[in-house]
XYZ file of C-alpha atoms in Angstrom:
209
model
C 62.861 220.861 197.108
C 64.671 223.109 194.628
C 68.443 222.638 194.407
C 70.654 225.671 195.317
C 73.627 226.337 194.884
C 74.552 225.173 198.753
C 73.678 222.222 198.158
C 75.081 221.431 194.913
C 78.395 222.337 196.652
C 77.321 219.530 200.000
C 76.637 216.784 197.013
C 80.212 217.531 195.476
C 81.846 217.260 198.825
C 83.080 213.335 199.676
C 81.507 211.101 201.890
C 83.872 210.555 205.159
C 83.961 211.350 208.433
C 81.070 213.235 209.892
C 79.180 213.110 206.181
C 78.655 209.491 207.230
C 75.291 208.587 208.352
C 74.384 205.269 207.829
C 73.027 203.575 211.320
C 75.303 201.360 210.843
C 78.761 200.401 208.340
C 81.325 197.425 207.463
C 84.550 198.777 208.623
C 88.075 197.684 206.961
C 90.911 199.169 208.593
C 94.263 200.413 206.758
C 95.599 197.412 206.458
C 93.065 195.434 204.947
C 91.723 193.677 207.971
C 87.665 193.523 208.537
C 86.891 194.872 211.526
C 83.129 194.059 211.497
C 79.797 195.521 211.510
C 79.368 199.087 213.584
C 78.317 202.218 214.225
C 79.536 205.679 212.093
C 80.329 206.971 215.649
C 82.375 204.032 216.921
C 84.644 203.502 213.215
C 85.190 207.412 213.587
C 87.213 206.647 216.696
C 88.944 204.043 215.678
C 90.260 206.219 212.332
C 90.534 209.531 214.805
C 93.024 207.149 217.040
C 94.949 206.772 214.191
C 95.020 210.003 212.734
C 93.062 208.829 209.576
C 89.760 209.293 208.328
C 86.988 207.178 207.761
C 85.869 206.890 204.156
C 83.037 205.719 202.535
C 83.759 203.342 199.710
C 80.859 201.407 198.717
C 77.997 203.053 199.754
C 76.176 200.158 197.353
C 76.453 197.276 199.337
C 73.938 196.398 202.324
C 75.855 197.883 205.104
C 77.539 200.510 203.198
C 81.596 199.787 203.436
C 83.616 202.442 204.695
C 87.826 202.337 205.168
C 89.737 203.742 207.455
C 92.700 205.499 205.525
C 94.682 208.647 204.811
C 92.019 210.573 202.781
C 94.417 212.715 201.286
C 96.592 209.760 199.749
C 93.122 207.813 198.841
C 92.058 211.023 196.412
C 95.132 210.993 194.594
C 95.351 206.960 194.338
C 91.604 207.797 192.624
C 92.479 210.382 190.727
C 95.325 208.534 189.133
C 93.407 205.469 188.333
C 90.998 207.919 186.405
C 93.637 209.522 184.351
C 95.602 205.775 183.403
C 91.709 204.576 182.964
C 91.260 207.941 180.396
C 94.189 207.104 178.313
C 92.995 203.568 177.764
C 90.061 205.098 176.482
C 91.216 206.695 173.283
C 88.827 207.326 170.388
C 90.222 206.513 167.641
C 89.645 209.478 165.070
C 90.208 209.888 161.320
C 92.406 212.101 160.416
C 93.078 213.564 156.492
C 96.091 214.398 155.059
C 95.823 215.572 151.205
C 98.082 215.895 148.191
C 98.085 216.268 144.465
C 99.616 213.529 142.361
C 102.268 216.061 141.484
C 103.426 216.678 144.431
C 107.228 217.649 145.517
C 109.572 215.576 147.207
C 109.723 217.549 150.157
C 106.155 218.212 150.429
C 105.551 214.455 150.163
C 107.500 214.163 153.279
C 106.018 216.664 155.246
C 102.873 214.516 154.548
C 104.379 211.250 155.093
C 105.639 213.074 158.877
C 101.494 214.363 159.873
C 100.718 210.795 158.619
C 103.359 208.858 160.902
C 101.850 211.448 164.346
C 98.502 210.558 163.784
C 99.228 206.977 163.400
C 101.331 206.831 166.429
C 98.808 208.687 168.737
C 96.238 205.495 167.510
C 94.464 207.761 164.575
C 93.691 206.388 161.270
C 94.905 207.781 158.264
C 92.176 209.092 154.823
C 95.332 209.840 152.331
C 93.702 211.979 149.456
C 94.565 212.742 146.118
C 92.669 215.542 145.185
C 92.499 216.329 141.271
C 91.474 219.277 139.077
C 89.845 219.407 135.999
C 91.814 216.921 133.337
C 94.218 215.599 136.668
C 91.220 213.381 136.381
C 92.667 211.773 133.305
C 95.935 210.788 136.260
C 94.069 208.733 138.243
C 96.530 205.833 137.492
C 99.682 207.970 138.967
C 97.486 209.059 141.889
C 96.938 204.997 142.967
C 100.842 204.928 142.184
C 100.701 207.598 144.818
C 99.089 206.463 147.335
C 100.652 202.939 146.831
C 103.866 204.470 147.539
C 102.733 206.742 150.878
C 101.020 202.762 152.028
C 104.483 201.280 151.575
C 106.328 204.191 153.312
C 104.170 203.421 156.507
C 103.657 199.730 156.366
C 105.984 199.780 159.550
C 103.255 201.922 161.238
C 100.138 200.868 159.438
C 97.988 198.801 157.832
C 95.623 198.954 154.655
C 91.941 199.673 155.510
C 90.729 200.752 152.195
C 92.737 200.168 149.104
C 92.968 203.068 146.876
C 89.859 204.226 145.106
C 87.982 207.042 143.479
C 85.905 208.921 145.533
C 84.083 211.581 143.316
C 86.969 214.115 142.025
C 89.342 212.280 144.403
C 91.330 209.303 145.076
C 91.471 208.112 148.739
C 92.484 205.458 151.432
C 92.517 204.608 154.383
C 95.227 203.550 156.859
C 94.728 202.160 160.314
C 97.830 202.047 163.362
C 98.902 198.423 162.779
C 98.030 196.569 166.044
C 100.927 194.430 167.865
C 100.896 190.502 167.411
C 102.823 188.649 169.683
C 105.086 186.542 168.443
C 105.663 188.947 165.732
C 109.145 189.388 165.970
C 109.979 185.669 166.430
C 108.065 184.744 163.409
C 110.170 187.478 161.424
C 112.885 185.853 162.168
C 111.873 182.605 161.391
C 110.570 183.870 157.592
C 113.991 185.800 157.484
C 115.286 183.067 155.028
C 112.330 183.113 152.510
C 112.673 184.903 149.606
C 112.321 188.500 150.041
C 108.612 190.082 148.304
C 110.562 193.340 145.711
C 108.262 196.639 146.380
C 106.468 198.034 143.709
C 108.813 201.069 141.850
C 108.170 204.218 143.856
C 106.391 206.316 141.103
C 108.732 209.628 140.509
C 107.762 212.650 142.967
C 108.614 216.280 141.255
C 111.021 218.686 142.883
C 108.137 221.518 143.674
C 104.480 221.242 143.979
C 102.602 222.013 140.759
């Protein structure tokens, strides 16, 4: 049978209440409470007694389970679940910021700020160093470069892939750092070893070249 638009719309509609037509269903009630093995007809009365309605949750199991609840109040319950289940789903994506090993102060910051966002939303980082013609010859201050923009965010991130040449480029990659436990206790224990100096922060120009 072809499928129209009618019934397109009766699949999208939810199963309660009259829509229900097993011969028979495993009724819960509102509070949680099995209330055994009946008839569509007989549940319906029950929920109608009640003011509720009779929903079909598990249409799966052998009978089909069906609660009697506040419909209304069950949707958005659902619909909530989806949306904290969505956000736990995050994809990961890479995201690119570029510079030249030249760059300006401020500049540098404005791509040390896009770098700290995309971190924080659970992106990774590709940091670029993009060089033309002799710049080549630089490669050495571009590392120093992206050495420095690794050490700005080493609060935020950690080192995927180590600065390297990537045709006419220099890249690498950052990942969000991920949250031991115990992290901050064990800081604290280490806080008397010697503090590890940084490597000198290569000098940025005043404007972009």
């Amino acid at each position: 049978m072809p499928v129209t638009k009618q019934n397109r719309r009766n699949q999208d509609l939810p199963t309660i209440n009259e829509r229900i037509r097993f011969p028979e269903i495993r009724v819960i009630d509102a509070d949680g409470s099995q209330l055994g093995i009946m008839q569509p007809s007989e549940a319906r009365r029950m929920a109608e007694a009640k003011d509720l309605d009779l929903v079909l949750v598990s249409d799966k199991a052998d009978p089909p389970v069906c609660r009697i609840i506040d419909y209304g109040k069950f949707k958005f319950e659902q619909e909530k679940k989806a949306r904290e289940a969505k956000k736990k789903q995050h994809t990961s994506d890479v995201k690119e910021v570029k510079m030249r090993y030249k760059i300006g102060k401020s500049d540098y910051q404005v791509r040390v700020n896009h770098a700290k966002r995309f971190l924080q939303a659970g992106d990774k980082v590709k940091a670029t160093v993009m060089f033309r013609g002799r710049e080549i010859q630089h490669a050495d201050l571009a590392e120093k470069l992206l050495k420095q923009l690794a050490n700005d965010l080493e609060e935020l991130a950690d080192v995927n892939q180590a600065p390297k040449r990537e045709g006419r480029n220099m890249m690498m990659l950052l990942s969000p750092k991920t949250k031991k436990e115990g992290g901050a206790k064990a800081k604290k224990e280490g806080s008397n070893k010697p503090r590890r100096e940084k490597p000198a922060k290569p000098k940025l120009n005043e404007a972009q070249s």
